[in-house]
Amino acid sequence: MNNKQSELFKLLNNANFIICASMALIAPFYPPFAFEQGLSKTLVGIIIALHPLGGIFGSIKIGELLNDQNRQVMLTGSMIVQAICLFLFILIYLIKSYWFITIISLISRIINGIAYSVFITSFYSYIPFLFPDEHEQKIALAEAASALGYMLGPMIGSILYAIGGFTFPFITFIIFSILCGYYIHNCQFEVTKKECEIEMIEINLHSQHSEPQLEQPLKYLEVLKQYDVYINALMCVMVTTSITINFPLMAQYMQDHYQIEESTVGFYMGLQPMCYTIATILITKIQNPNKPFFMIGFQLLNGLSLFFYGPDPAFTGIERNLLVCCISLALTGVAQSFPLIYSLPQLNESLIELYPNSVKQCNNFASAIFSASISLGEFSGPFIGGFLSNFCDLDRIASITGLLALTLCISYIPFLQKHMKK
């Protein structure tokens, strides 16, 4: 690893933090503003959910378009587009019209989601070429930056809002986004592609070839039909669904059952992302992990821990207890980190095994599928949680999610057996 590669990774990871924090920036102050302007809770929920929906669409297309020639343009452009989307939120504050706020908010969130997916896909698919020997550790660092962005975004938004009002958080992150885009545009993307391709093939396949073969074009439908691909993508979807399923419900649940005040409920809710972030940092220290074993083992722990979110008296026989609930939040935070972080390198390895003559496309497709899986989970979690809340409480919803996670673990066993035979 040379200094240029290390500096480039730091720059892109800082931009990664900025783009993730900006997604969560609006959580503390946008909903109250929108309610004051007459928007309904359902409509505000749709506006928030459009970000991951845009991410799904963006991820699907970017995997086919991304290449070495346009990667830098994609990374730079996504930061500039984000700055424009943040500027649109300043306009809705200046032009306080119901329909203007609704339409511009919807447009801004979905385009920002696309920009986010373009950046994440372009960044993550580049990591194996920058660091072929330690790309799993670097992906864990990138995930730690993402988690910190999502965790600190609302806090940063609250502080900036208190300092300068509604527009100040957006102005601040517009400046950060433009600066990141400027430095990425002027950074020299140096990678000896042929050497990296050969090294990636040797690492993942122990190939006997001295040169990479000509790449064959890949198609999403063909790729997603492969069991090795969709089962690892589903592991990622399941984790992000279990992370986000409590987003619209946890604060109210804690207030109703444990009489936690609004001013302090955020500390309890922060247990999960805090433990997730700590675990991602620890993962960077694990050398040559047996990824499928880690993924199924910690997905199993995630599924079991979800039964104790309340805990759910019907499934556990334990009455609701705040300490047990907090322990469950901490355990799920740790458990969710391993399958989520290892799913991208595992997707990459599985694709290269299936398509050894399309190494570069495999990296792009793996990153795109990973990004789309995260976005799908971020969309489905709040949607499923909100729908089921009409019939049951959060502890039962978490138990149902736990059952789905355990069922997925059973479905993952054939892949684990195949891995053991190698």
Coordinates of C-alpha atoms in Angstrom, one line a residue:
M1 CA 0.0 0.0 0.0
N2 CA 1.4 3.4 -0.9
N3 CA 0.6 6.8 0.5
K4 CA -1.4 7.9 -2.5
Q5 CA -3.8 4.9 -2.1
S6 CA -4.1 5.5 1.6
E7 CA -4.8 9.2 1.1
L8 CA -7.4 8.5 -1.6
F9 CA -9.2 6.0 0.7
K10 CA -9.3 8.6 3.5
L11 CA -10.7 11.2 1.2
L12 CA -13.4 8.9 -0.2
N13 CA -14.2 7.6 3.3
N14 CA -14.6 11.1 4.6
A15 CA -17.0 11.8 1.7
N16 CA -18.7 8.6 2.6
F17 CA -19.3 9.9 6.2
I18 CA -20.6 13.2 4.8
I19 CA -23.0 11.7 2.4
C20 CA -24.4 9.3 5.0
A21 CA -24.7 12.0 7.7
S22 CA -26.6 14.2 5.3
M23 CA -29.2 11.5 4.8
A24 CA -30.0 11.5 8.5
L25 CA -29.5 15.2 9.0
I26 CA -33.2 16.1 8.6
A27 CA -34.5 13.6 11.2
P28 CA -34.8 16.0 14.2
F29 CA -36.2 19.2 12.6
Y30 CA -37.7 18.4 9.1
P31 CA -40.8 16.4 10.3
P32 CA -42.0 19.2 12.8
F33 CA -41.5 21.8 10.1
A34 CA -43.4 19.7 7.6
F35 CA -46.3 19.1 10.0
E36 CA -46.5 22.8 10.6
Q37 CA -47.0 23.3 6.9
G38 CA -49.9 20.8 6.8
L39 CA -48.1 17.6 5.6
S40 CA -49.5 14.5 7.1
K41 CA -47.5 11.9 9.0
T42 CA -48.1 9.4 6.2
L43 CA -46.7 11.8 3.6
V44 CA -43.7 12.7 5.7
G45 CA -43.0 9.0 6.1
I46 CA -43.2 8.5 2.3
I47 CA -40.8 11.4 1.8
I48 CA -38.3 9.9 4.3
A49 CA -38.7 6.4 2.7
L50 CA -38.0 7.7 -0.8
H51 CA -34.3 8.0 -0.1
P52 CA -33.7 4.2 0.0
L53 CA -36.1 3.7 -2.9
G54 CA -34.0 6.0 -5.0
G55 CA -31.0 4.0 -3.8
I56 CA -32.4 0.8 -5.2
F57 CA -33.0 2.3 -8.7
G58 CA -29.6 3.9 -8.7
S59 CA -27.8 0.8 -7.6
I60 CA -29.4 -1.3 -10.3
K61 CA -28.3 1.0 -13.1
I62 CA -24.9 2.0 -11.9
G63 CA -23.5 -1.6 -11.8
E64 CA -23.9 -1.8 -15.6
L65 CA -22.6 1.7 -16.4
L66 CA -19.6 1.9 -14.0
N67 CA -16.1 1.5 -15.4
D68 CA -12.6 2.7 -14.8
Q69 CA -13.0 5.7 -17.2
N70 CA -16.1 7.1 -15.5
R71 CA -15.6 6.1 -11.8
Q72 CA -14.1 9.5 -10.8
V73 CA -16.8 11.4 -12.6
M74 CA -19.5 9.3 -10.8
L75 CA -17.9 9.9 -7.4
T76 CA -17.5 13.7 -8.0
G77 CA -21.0 14.0 -9.6
S78 CA -22.7 12.3 -6.8
M79 CA -21.3 14.8 -4.2
I80 CA -22.4 17.7 -6.4
V81 CA -25.8 16.3 -6.9
Q82 CA -26.2 15.8 -3.2
A83 CA -25.3 19.5 -2.6
I84 CA -28.0 20.5 -5.1
C85 CA -30.6 18.3 -3.3
L86 CA -29.7 19.8 0.0
F87 CA -30.1 23.3 -1.5
L88 CA -33.7 22.3 -2.5
F89 CA -34.5 21.9 1.2
I90 CA -33.4 25.6 1.7
L91 CA -35.9 26.6 -1.0
I92 CA -38.8 24.8 0.7
Y93 CA -38.1 26.9 3.8
L94 CA -38.0 30.1 1.8
I95 CA -41.1 29.2 -0.3
K96 CA -43.6 27.9 2.3
S97 CA -46.2 26.4 0.0
Y98 CA -47.8 23.0 0.7
W99 CA -47.5 21.7 -2.8
F100 CA -44.0 23.2 -3.4
I101 CA -42.8 21.6 -0.1
T102 CA -44.3 18.3 -1.0
I103 CA -43.1 18.0 -4.6
I104 CA -39.6 19.4 -3.9
S105 CA -39.1 17.2 -0.8
L106 CA -40.1 14.1 -2.8
I107 CA -37.8 15.0 -5.7
S108 CA -34.9 15.9 -3.4
R109 CA -35.1 12.7 -1.4
I110 CA -35.3 10.3 -4.4
I111 CA -32.5 12.0 -6.3
N112 CA -30.4 12.2 -3.2
G113 CA -31.0 8.4 -2.8
I114 CA -29.8 7.8 -6.3
A115 CA -26.7 10.0 -5.7
Y116 CA -26.0 8.1 -2.5
S117 CA -26.1 4.7 -4.3
V118 CA -23.9 6.0 -7.1
F119 CA -21.3 7.1 -4.6
I120 CA -21.4 4.0 -2.5
T121 CA -21.3 1.6 -5.4
S122 CA -18.4 3.5 -7.1
F123 CA -16.5 3.7 -3.8
Y124 CA -17.0 0.1 -2.6
S125 CA -16.2 -1.5 -5.9
Y126 CA -12.9 0.5 -6.0
I127 CA -11.7 -0.8 -2.7
P128 CA -10.6 -4.3 -3.9
F129 CA -8.5 -2.6 -6.6
L130 CA -6.9 -0.2 -4.2
F131 CA -6.3 -2.8 -1.5
P132 CA -6.4 -6.4 -3.0
D133 CA -4.8 -7.9 0.1
E134 CA -6.9 -6.2 2.8
H135 CA -10.1 -5.1 1.1
E136 CA -12.3 -6.8 3.7
Q137 CA -10.7 -4.7 6.5
K138 CA -11.1 -1.5 4.4
I139 CA -14.7 -2.3 3.7
A140 CA -15.3 -2.7 7.4
L141 CA -13.7 0.8 7.9
A142 CA -16.0 2.2 5.2
E143 CA -19.0 0.6 6.9
A144 CA -17.9 2.1 10.2
A145 CA -17.8 5.6 8.6
S146 CA -21.3 5.0 7.1
A147 CA -22.6 3.9 10.5
L148 CA -21.1 6.9 12.2
G149 CA -22.6 9.2 9.6
Y150 CA -26.1 7.7 10.2
M151 CA -25.7 7.7 14.0
L152 CA -24.2 11.2 14.3
G153 CA -26.3 12.8 11.5
P154 CA -29.4 13.6 13.6
M155 CA -27.1 14.9 16.4
I156 CA -25.2 17.1 14.1
G157 CA -28.4 18.3 12.5
S158 CA -29.8 19.2 16.0
I159 CA -26.7 21.2 16.9
L160 CA -26.5 23.1 13.6
Y161 CA -30.2 23.8 13.8
A162 CA -29.8 25.2 17.3
I163 CA -27.0 27.4 16.1
G164 CA -28.4 28.8 12.9
G165 CA -32.0 27.6 12.3
F166 CA -33.5 25.5 9.6
T167 CA -31.2 26.4 6.7
F168 CA -27.9 26.3 8.6
P169 CA -27.5 22.4 8.6
F170 CA -28.1 22.3 4.8
I171 CA -25.7 25.2 4.1
T172 CA -23.0 23.5 6.2
F173 CA -23.3 20.1 4.4
I174 CA -23.6 21.8 1.0
I175 CA -20.1 23.3 1.6
F176 CA -18.8 19.9 2.8
S177 CA -20.2 18.1 -0.2
I178 CA -18.8 20.6 -2.7
L179 CA -15.4 20.5 -1.1
C180 CA -15.4 16.7 -1.2
G181 CA -16.5 16.8 -4.8
Y182 CA -13.7 19.3 -5.7
Y183 CA -10.9 17.2 -4.0
I184 CA -12.2 14.0 -5.5
H185 CA -12.3 15.6 -9.0
N186 CA -8.7 16.8 -8.6
C187 CA -7.3 13.6 -7.0
Q188 CA -5.2 11.3 -9.1
F189 CA -6.9 7.8 -9.4
E190 CA -3.8 5.6 -9.8
V191 CA -4.2 1.9 -9.9
T192 CA -2.2 -0.6 -12.0
K193 CA -5.4 -2.3 -13.1
K194 CA -3.8 -5.3 -14.8
E195 CA -1.7 -6.2 -11.7
C196 CA -4.8 -5.7 -9.4
E197 CA -6.9 -8.0 -11.7
I198 CA -4.3 -10.7 -11.6
E199 CA -3.9 -10.4 -7.8
M200 CA -7.6 -10.5 -7.3
I201 CA -8.0 -13.6 -9.3
E202 CA -5.1 -15.3 -7.5
I203 CA -6.5 -14.3 -4.1
N204 CA -10.0 -15.4 -4.8
L205 CA -9.6 -18.3 -7.2
H206 CA -5.9 -19.4 -6.9
S207 CA -5.9 -19.1 -10.6
Q208 CA -3.2 -20.6 -12.7
H209 CA -3.4 -17.8 -15.4
S210 CA -0.7 -15.2 -15.5
E211 CA -3.0 -12.7 -17.3
P212 CA -6.7 -11.9 -16.9
Q213 CA -9.1 -13.2 -19.6
L214 CA -11.2 -10.9 -21.8
E215 CA -14.3 -9.8 -19.9
Q216 CA -17.8 -11.0 -20.9
P217 CA -20.8 -8.7 -20.3
L218 CA -22.9 -9.6 -17.3
K219 CA -26.7 -9.2 -17.0
Y220 CA -28.5 -8.6 -13.7
L221 CA -31.2 -11.2 -14.2
E222 CA -28.6 -13.9 -15.0
V223 CA -26.5 -12.9 -12.0
L224 CA -29.4 -12.7 -9.5
K225 CA -30.6 -16.2 -10.5
Q226 CA -27.5 -17.7 -9.0
Y227 CA -28.1 -19.1 -5.5
D228 CA -24.7 -18.0 -4.3
V229 CA -25.5 -14.4 -5.2
Y230 CA -29.1 -14.0 -4.0
I231 CA -28.6 -15.8 -0.7
N232 CA -25.8 -13.5 0.3
A233 CA -27.8 -10.5 -0.9
L234 CA -30.8 -11.7 1.2
M235 CA -28.5 -11.8 4.2
C236 CA -27.8 -8.1 3.7
V237 CA -31.4 -7.3 3.2
M238 CA -32.4 -9.2 6.3
V239 CA -29.9 -7.3 8.5
T240 CA -30.8 -3.8 7.2
T241 CA -34.5 -4.7 7.6
S242 CA -33.9 -5.7 11.3
I243 CA -31.9 -2.6 11.9
T244 CA -34.6 -0.2 10.5
I245 CA -37.8 -2.0 11.5
N246 CA -37.9 -0.1 14.8
F247 CA -37.2 3.3 13.3
P248 CA -40.8 4.6 13.3
L249 CA -41.8 2.8 16.6
M250 CA -39.0 2.5 19.1
A251 CA -39.3 6.0 20.6
Q252 CA -43.0 5.7 21.2
Y253 CA -42.6 2.1 22.5
M254 CA -40.1 3.2 25.1
Q255 CA -42.3 6.1 26.2
D256 CA -45.4 4.0 26.4
H257 CA -43.9 1.0 28.3
Y258 CA -40.9 2.4 30.2
Q259 CA -42.0 6.0 30.6
I260 CA -38.7 7.2 29.0
E261 CA -38.9 11.0 28.4
E262 CA -38.5 12.4 24.9
S263 CA -35.3 14.2 25.9
T264 CA -33.5 10.9 26.9
V265 CA -35.1 8.3 24.6
G266 CA -32.4 9.0 22.0
F267 CA -29.7 7.7 24.3
Y268 CA -31.4 4.3 24.5
M269 CA -32.0 4.2 20.8
G270 CA -28.4 5.0 20.2
L271 CA -27.3 1.7 21.9
Q272 CA -27.8 -0.3 18.7
P273 CA -25.8 1.9 16.3
M274 CA -23.1 2.6 18.9
C275 CA -22.5 -1.2 19.3
Y276 CA -22.7 -1.7 15.6
T277 CA -20.0 1.0 15.0
I278 CA -17.7 -0.5 17.7
A279 CA -18.1 -4.0 16.1
T280 CA -17.3 -2.7 12.7
I281 CA -14.0 -1.3 14.0
L282 CA -13.2 -4.6 15.7
I283 CA -13.9 -6.5 12.4
T284 CA -11.0 -4.6 10.8
K285 CA -8.7 -6.5 13.1
I286 CA -9.8 -9.9 12.0
Q287 CA -7.4 -11.4 9.5
N288 CA -8.6 -13.9 6.8
P289 CA -12.1 -14.5 8.4
N290 CA -14.2 -17.5 7.5
K291 CA -17.0 -15.2 6.2
P292 CA -19.9 -17.6 5.7
F293 CA -19.5 -19.0 9.3
F294 CA -19.4 -15.4 10.7
M295 CA -22.4 -14.4 8.6
I296 CA -24.6 -17.3 9.6
G297 CA -23.4 -17.4 13.2
F298 CA -24.1 -13.7 13.9
Q299 CA -27.3 -13.7 11.8
L300 CA -28.4 -16.5 14.2
L301 CA -27.5 -14.3 17.2
N302 CA -29.4 -11.4 15.6
G303 CA -32.5 -13.5 15.1
L304 CA -32.5 -14.7 18.7
S305 CA -31.7 -11.3 20.2
L306 CA -34.7 -9.8 18.4
F307 CA -37.1 -11.9 20.6
F308 CA -35.8 -9.9 23.6
Y309 CA -36.5 -6.4 22.1
G310 CA -39.3 -6.0 24.6
P311 CA -38.8 -8.7 25.5
D312 CA -41.8 -10.4 23.9
P313 CA -43.6 -12.2 26.7
A314 CA -45.3 -14.7 24.4
F315 CA -42.0 -15.9 22.8
T316 CA -39.6 -15.6 25.8
G317 CA -41.9 -16.0 28.8
I318 CA -40.2 -12.9 30.3
E319 CA -42.2 -9.8 31.1
R320 CA -41.1 -6.5 29.6
N321 CA -37.9 -5.3 31.2
L322 CA -35.9 -2.2 30.3
L323 CA -32.5 -3.8 31.1
V324 CA -33.2 -6.9 28.9
C325 CA -34.4 -4.6 26.2
C326 CA -31.2 -2.6 26.3
I327 CA -29.0 -5.7 26.3
S328 CA -31.0 -6.9 23.2
L329 CA -30.4 -3.6 21.4
A330 CA -26.6 -3.9 22.2
L331 CA -26.4 -7.5 21.0
T332 CA -28.3 -6.9 17.8
G333 CA -26.0 -4.0 17.1
V334 CA -23.0 -6.3 17.3
A335 CA -24.7 -9.2 15.6
Q336 CA -25.9 -7.2 12.6
S337 CA -22.4 -5.8 11.8
F338 CA -20.8 -9.1 10.8
P339 CA -23.3 -10.4 8.1
L340 CA -23.7 -6.9 6.7
I341 CA -19.9 -6.1 6.4
Y342 CA -19.0 -9.6 5.1
S343 CA -21.8 -9.8 2.6
L344 CA -20.0 -7.5 0.1
P345 CA -16.7 -9.4 0.0
Q346 CA -18.6 -12.7 0.0
L347 CA -20.7 -11.5 -2.9
N348 CA -17.6 -10.4 -4.7
E349 CA -15.9 -13.8 -4.2
S350 CA -19.0 -15.7 -5.3
L351 CA -19.4 -13.6 -8.5
I352 CA -15.7 -14.1 -9.4
E353 CA -16.0 -17.8 -8.9
L354 CA -19.1 -17.9 -11.2
Y355 CA -17.6 -15.4 -13.8
P356 CA -13.8 -15.7 -13.6
N357 CA -13.3 -13.8 -16.9
S358 CA -15.2 -10.7 -15.7
V359 CA -13.4 -9.6 -12.6
K360 CA -13.9 -5.9 -13.0
Q361 CA -17.6 -6.3 -13.7
C362 CA -17.9 -8.7 -10.7
N363 CA -16.6 -6.0 -8.4
N364 CA -19.0 -3.4 -9.9
F365 CA -22.0 -5.8 -9.7
A366 CA -21.2 -7.0 -6.2
S367 CA -21.0 -3.4 -5.0
A368 CA -24.2 -2.5 -6.8
I369 CA -26.1 -5.5 -5.5
F370 CA -24.8 -4.8 -2.0
S371 CA -25.9 -1.1 -2.2
A372 CA -29.4 -2.1 -3.6
S373 CA -29.8 -4.7 -0.8
I374 CA -29.1 -2.1 1.9
S375 CA -31.5 0.3 0.3
L376 CA -34.2 -2.4 0.0
G377 CA -33.8 -3.2 3.7
E378 CA -33.9 0.5 4.6
F379 CA -37.1 0.8 2.7
S380 CA -38.8 -2.5 3.8
G381 CA -37.9 -2.2 7.5
P382 CA -39.9 1.0 8.3
F383 CA -42.6 -0.1 5.9
I384 CA -43.1 -3.5 7.4
G385 CA -42.8 -2.1 10.9
G386 CA -45.4 0.6 10.3
F387 CA -47.8 -1.8 8.7
L388 CA -47.5 -4.5 11.5
S389 CA -47.9 -1.8 14.1
N390 CA -51.6 -1.6 13.2
F391 CA -52.0 -5.2 14.6
C392 CA -49.3 -5.6 17.3
D393 CA -46.7 -3.9 19.4
L394 CA -43.0 -3.5 18.6
D395 CA -41.8 -6.4 20.7
R396 CA -44.0 -8.8 18.6
I397 CA -42.9 -7.2 15.4
A398 CA -39.3 -7.7 16.4
S399 CA -40.0 -11.4 17.2
I400 CA -41.6 -11.9 13.8
T401 CA -38.4 -10.3 12.3
G402 CA -36.3 -12.7 14.4
L403 CA -38.2 -15.7 13.0
L404 CA -37.5 -14.5 9.5
A405 CA -33.8 -14.1 10.3
L406 CA -33.7 -17.7 11.7
T407 CA -35.5 -19.0 8.6
L408 CA -32.9 -17.3 6.4
C409 CA -30.1 -19.0 8.4
I410 CA -31.7 -22.4 7.5
S411 CA -31.7 -21.3 3.8
Y412 CA -28.1 -20.3 4.1
I413 CA -26.9 -23.8 5.1
P414 CA -26.4 -25.2 1.5
F415 CA -24.1 -22.3 0.8
L416 CA -22.2 -23.0 4.0
Q417 CA -21.9 -26.7 3.1
K418 CA -20.6 -25.8 -0.3
H419 CA -18.1 -23.4 1.3
M420 CA -16.9 -26.2 3.6
K421 CA -16.1 -28.5 0.7
K422 CA -13.6 -26.1 -0.9

